[in-house]
mmCIF file of C-alpha atoms in Angstrom:
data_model
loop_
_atom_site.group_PDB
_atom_site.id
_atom_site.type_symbol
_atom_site.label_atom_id
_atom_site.label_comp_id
_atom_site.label_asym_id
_atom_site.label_seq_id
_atom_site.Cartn_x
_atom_site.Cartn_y
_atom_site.Cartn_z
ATOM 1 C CA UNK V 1 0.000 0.000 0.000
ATOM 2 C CA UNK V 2 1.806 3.398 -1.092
ATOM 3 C CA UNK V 3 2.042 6.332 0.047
ATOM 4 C CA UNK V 4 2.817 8.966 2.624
ATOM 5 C CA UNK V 5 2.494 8.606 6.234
ATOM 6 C CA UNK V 6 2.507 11.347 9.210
ATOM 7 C CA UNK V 7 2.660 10.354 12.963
ATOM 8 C CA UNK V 8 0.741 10.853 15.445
ATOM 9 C CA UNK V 9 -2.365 12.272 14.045
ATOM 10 C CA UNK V 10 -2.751 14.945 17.059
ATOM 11 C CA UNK V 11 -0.038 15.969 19.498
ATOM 12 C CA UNK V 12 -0.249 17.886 22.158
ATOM 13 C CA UNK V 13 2.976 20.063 23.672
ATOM 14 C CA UNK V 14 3.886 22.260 26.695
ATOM 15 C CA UNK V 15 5.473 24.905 26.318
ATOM 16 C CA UNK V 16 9.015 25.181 25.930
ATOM 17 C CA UNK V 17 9.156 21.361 24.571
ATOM 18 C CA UNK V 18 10.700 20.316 21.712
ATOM 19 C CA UNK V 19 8.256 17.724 19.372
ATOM 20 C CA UNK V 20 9.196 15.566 16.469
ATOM 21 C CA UNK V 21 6.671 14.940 13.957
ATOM 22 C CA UNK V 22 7.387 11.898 11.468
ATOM 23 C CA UNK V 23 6.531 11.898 7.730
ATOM 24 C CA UNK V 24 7.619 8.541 6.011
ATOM 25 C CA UNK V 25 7.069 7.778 1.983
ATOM 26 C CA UNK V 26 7.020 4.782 0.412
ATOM 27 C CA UNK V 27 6.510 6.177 -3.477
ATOM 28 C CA UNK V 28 10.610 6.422 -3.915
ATOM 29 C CA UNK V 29 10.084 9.665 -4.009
ATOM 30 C CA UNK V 30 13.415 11.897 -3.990
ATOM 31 C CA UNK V 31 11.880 15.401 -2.854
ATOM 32 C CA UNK V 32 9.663 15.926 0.504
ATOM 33 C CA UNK V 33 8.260 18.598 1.831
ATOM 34 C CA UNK V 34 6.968 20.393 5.049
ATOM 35 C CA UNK V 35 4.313 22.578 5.218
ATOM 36 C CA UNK V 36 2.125 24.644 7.612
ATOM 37 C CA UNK V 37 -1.372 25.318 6.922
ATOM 38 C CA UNK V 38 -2.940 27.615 10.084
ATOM 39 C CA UNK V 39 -7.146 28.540 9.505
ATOM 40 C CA UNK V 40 -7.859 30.724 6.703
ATOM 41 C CA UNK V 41 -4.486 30.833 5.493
ATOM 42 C CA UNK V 42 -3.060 28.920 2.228
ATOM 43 C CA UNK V 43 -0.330 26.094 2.396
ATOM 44 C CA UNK V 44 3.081 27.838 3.957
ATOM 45 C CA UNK V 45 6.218 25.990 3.119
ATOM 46 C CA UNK V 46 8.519 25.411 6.445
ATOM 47 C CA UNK V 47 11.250 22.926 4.803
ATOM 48 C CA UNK V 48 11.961 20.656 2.042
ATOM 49 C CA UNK V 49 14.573 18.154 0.768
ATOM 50 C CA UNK V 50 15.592 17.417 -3.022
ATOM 51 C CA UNK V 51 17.633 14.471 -1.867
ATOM 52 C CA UNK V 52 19.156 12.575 0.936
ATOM 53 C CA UNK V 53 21.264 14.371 3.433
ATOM 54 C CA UNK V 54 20.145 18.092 1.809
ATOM 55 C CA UNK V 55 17.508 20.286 2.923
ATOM 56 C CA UNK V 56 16.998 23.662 1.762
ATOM 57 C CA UNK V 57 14.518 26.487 4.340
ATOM 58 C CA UNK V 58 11.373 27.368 3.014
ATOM 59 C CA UNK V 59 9.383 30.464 4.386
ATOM 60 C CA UNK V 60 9.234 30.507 7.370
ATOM 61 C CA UNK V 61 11.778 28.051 8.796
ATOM 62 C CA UNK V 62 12.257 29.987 11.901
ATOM 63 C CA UNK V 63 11.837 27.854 15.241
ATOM 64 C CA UNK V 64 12.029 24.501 12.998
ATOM 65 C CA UNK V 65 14.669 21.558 12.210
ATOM 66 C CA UNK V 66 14.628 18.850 9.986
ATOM 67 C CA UNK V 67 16.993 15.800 8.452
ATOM 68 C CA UNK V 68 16.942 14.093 5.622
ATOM 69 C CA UNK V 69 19.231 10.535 6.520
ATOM 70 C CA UNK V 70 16.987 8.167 4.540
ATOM 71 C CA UNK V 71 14.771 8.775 1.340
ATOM 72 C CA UNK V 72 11.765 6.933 2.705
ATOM 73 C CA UNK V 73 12.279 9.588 5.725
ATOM 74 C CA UNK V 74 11.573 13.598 6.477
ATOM 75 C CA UNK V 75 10.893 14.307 10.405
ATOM 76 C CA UNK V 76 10.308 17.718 11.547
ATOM 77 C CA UNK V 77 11.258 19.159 14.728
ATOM 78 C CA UNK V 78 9.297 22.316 16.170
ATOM 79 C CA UNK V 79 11.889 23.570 18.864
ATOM 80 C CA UNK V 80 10.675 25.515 21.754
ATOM 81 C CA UNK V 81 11.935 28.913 19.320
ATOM 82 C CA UNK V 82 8.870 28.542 17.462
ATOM 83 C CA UNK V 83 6.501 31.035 19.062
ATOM 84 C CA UNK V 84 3.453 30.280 18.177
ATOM 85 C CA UNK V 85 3.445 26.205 17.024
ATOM 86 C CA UNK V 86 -0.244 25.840 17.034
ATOM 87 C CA UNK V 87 -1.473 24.860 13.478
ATOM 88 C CA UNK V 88 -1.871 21.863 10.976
ATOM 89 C CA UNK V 89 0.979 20.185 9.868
ATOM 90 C CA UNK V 90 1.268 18.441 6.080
ATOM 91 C CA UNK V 91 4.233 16.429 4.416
ATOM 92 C CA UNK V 92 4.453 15.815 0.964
ATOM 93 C CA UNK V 93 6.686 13.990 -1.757
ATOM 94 C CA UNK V 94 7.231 14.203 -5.538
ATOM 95 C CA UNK V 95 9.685 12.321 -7.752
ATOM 96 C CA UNK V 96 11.273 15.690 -8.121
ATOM 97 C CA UNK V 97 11.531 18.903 -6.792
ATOM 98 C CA UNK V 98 13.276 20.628 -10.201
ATOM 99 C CA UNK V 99 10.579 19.488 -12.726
ATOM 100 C CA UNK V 100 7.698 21.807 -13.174
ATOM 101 C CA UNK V 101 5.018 19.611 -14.364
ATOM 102 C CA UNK V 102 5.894 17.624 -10.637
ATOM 103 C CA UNK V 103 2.534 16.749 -8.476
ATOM 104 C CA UNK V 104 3.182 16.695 -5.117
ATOM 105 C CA UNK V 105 1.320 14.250 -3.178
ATOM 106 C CA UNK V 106 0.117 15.247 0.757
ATOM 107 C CA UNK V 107 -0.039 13.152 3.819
ATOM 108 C CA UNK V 108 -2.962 13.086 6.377
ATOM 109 C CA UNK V 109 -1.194 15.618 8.655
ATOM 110 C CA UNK V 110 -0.791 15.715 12.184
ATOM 111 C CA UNK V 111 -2.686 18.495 14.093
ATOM 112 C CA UNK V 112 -0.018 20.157 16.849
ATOM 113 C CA UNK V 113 -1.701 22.183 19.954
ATOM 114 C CA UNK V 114 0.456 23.660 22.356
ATOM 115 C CA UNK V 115 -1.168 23.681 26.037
ATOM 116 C CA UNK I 1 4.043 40.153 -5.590
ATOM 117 C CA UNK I 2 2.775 36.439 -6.594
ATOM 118 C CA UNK I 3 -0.812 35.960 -5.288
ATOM 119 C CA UNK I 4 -3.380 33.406 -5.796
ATOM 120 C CA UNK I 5 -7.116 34.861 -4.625
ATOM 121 C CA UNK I 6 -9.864 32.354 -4.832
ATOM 122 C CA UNK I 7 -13.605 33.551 -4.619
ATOM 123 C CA UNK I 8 -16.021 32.838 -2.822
ATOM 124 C CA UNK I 9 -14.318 31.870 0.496
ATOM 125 C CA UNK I 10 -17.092 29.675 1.120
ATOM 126 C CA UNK I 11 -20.036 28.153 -0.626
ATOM 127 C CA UNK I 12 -23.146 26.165 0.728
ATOM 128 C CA UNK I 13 -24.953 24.598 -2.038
ATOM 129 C CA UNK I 14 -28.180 22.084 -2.558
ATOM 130 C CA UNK I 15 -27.110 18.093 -3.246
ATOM 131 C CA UNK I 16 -27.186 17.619 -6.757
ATOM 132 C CA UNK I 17 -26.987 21.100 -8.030
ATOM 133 C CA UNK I 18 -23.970 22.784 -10.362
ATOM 134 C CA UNK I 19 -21.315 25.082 -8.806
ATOM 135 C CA UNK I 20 -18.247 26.874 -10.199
ATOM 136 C CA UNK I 21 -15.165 28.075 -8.039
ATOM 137 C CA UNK I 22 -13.126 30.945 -9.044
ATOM 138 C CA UNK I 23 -9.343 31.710 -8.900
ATOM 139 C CA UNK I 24 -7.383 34.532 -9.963
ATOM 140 C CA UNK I 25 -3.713 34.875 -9.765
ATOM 141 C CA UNK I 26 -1.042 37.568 -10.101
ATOM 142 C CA UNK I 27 1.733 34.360 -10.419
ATOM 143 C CA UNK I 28 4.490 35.391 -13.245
ATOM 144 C CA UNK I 29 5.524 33.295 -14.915
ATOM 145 C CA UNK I 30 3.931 30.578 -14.783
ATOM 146 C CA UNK I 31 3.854 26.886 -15.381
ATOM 147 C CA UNK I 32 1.253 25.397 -14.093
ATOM 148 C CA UNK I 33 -2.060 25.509 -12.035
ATOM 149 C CA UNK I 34 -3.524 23.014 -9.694
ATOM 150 C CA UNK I 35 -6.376 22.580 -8.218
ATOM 151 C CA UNK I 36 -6.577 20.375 -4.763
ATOM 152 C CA UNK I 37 -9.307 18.507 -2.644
ATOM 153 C CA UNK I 38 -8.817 18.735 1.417
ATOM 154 C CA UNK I 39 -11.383 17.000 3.296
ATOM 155 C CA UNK I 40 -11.557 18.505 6.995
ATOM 156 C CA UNK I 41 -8.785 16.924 8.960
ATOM 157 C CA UNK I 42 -6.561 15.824 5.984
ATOM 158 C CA UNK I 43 -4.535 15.962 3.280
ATOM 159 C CA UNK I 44 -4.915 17.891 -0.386
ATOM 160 C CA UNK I 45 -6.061 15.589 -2.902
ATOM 161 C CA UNK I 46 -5.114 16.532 -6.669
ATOM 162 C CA UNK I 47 -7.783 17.104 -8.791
ATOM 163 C CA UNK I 48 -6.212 18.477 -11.740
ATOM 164 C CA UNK I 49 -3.284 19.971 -13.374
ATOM 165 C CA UNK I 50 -3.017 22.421 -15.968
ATOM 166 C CA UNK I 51 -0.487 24.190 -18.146
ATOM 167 C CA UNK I 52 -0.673 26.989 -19.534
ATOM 168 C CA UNK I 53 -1.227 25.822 -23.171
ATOM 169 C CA UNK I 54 -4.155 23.843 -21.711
ATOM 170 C CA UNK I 55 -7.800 25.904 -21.597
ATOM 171 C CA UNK I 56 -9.524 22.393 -20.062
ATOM 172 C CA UNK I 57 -9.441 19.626 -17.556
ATOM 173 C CA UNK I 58 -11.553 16.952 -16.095
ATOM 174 C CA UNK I 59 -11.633 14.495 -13.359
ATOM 175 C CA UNK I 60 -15.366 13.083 -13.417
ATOM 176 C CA UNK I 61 -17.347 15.360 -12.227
ATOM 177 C CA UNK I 62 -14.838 18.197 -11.771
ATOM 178 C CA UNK I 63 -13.505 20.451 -14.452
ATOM 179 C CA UNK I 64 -11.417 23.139 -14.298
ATOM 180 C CA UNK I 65 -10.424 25.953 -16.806
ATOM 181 C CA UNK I 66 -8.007 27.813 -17.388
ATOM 182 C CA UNK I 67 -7.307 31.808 -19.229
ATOM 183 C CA UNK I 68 -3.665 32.268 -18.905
ATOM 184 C CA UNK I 69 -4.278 35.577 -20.579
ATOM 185 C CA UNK I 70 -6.898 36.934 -17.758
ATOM 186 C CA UNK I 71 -5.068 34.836 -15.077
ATOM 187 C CA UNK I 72 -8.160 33.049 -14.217
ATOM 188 C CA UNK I 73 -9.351 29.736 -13.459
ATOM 189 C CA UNK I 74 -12.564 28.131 -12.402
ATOM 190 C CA UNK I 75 -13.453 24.291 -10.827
ATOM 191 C CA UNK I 76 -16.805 23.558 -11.993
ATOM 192 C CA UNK I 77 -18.527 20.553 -10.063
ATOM 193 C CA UNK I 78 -21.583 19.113 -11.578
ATOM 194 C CA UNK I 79 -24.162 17.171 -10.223
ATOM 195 C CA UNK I 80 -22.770 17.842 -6.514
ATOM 196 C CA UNK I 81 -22.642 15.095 -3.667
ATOM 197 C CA UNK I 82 -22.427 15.258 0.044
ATOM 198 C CA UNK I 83 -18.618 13.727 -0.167
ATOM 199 C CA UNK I 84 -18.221 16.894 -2.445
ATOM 200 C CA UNK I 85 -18.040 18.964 1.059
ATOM 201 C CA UNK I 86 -14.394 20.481 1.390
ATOM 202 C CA UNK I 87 -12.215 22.868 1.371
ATOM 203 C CA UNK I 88 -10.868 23.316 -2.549
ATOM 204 C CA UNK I 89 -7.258 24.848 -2.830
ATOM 205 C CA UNK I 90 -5.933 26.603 -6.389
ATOM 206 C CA UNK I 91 -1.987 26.544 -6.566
ATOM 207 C CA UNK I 92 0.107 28.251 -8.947
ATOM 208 C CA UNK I 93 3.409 26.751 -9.429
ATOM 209 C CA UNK I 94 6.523 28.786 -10.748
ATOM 210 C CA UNK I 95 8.964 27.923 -13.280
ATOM 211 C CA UNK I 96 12.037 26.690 -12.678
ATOM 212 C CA UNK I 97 12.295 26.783 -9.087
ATOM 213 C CA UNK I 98 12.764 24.043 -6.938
ATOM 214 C CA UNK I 99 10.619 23.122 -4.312
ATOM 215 C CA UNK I 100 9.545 26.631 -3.534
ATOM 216 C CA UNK I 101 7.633 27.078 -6.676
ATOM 217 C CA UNK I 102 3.922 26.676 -5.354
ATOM 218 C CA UNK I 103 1.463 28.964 -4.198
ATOM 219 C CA UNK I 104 -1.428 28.314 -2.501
ATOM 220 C CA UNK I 105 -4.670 29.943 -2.280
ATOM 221 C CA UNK I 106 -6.856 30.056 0.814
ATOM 222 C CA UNK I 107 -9.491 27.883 -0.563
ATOM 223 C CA UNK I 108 -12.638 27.992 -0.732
ATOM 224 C CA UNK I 109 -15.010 25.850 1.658
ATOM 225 C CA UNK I 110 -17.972 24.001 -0.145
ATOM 226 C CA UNK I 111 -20.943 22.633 2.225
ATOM 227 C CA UNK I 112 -23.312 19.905 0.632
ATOM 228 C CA UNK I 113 -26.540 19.685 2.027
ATOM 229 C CA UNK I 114 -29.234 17.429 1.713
#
């Protein structure tokens, strides 16, 4: 069965915590992608990787970490720098992040609420 | 600056009736346009993808079109079912830029009823 998975579905953090959120692909994808999606507000890019071992920041970036040690394998780290964390969380994948005509396909996302 | 503006923000419509989205965008250049499902709580689906040499494209009941002169495009859902209830995203994607090359619209939220 392929495709994209995110883990856990909701997670809930205190403040000042570090959280990891996991995004795994089974599509042998080489790009993936982190995004944050808050209400009312379109798709915001955080991070994303073109290939194993490189990452490149996206638009807001600030207060997050990633790695990129396996291709099957994206997590995303929201430090205790990012000041407001609440929101929606999406991973994607596509074969490749240079071609235009390249359809990105999401994960089911894991909601993050700081407490 | 590169926008995409979708119209109306949200919709609520009769089951079975017709209803047509609207997106405009100030992306240049351009490649391509997308247009995405999200169902409350999850992912964006793709529904279509267009170029900018393409004026049509349809998924079953979905089609979307596309004026690359005007900067406009439209999702047209026919005959419109309760699973039809979502938020629909346009996307823009630039040229030549790797993996920063979308962006997104706010979508606009369709309600089904019965």
């Amino acid at each position: 069965d392929g495709g994209i998975t995110q883990s856990p579905k909701y997670l809930f953090r205190k403040e000042g915590q570090n959280v990891t959120l996991s995004c795994e692909q089974n599509l042998n994808h080489d790009a993936m992608y982190w995004y944050r999606q808050d209400p009312g507000q379109g798709l915001r890019l955080i991070y994303y990787s073109q290939i194993v071992n490189d990452f490149q920041k996206g638009d807001i970036a600030e207060g997050y970490s990633v790695s990129r040690e396996k291709k099957e394998s994206f997590p995303l780290t929201v430090t205790s720098a990012q000041k407001n964390p609440t929101a929606f969380y999406l991973c994607a994948s596509s074969i490749d992040a240079g071609l235009d005509y390249n359809e990105q396909f999401f994960g089911p996302g894991t909601r993050l609420t700081v407490l | 600056k590169n926008q995409v503006e979708q119209s109306p923000q949200s919709l609520i419509i009769l089951e079975g009736k017709n209803c047509t989205l609207q997106c405009n965008y100030t992306v240049s250049p351009f490649s391509n346009l997308r247009w995405y499902k999200q169902d409350t709580g999850r992912g964006p689906v793709s529904l279509t993808i267009m170029t900018f040499s393409e004026n049509t494209k349809s998924n079953g009941r979905y089609t979307a079109t596309l004026d690359a002169d005007t900067k406009q495009s439209s999702l047209h859902i026919t005959a419109s079912q309760l699973s039809d209830s979502a938020s629909y995203i346009c996307v823009v994607s630039l040229p030549n830029q790797a993996g920063t090359a979308l962006i997104f619209g706010k979508g606009t939220t369709l309600s089904v009823s019965s």
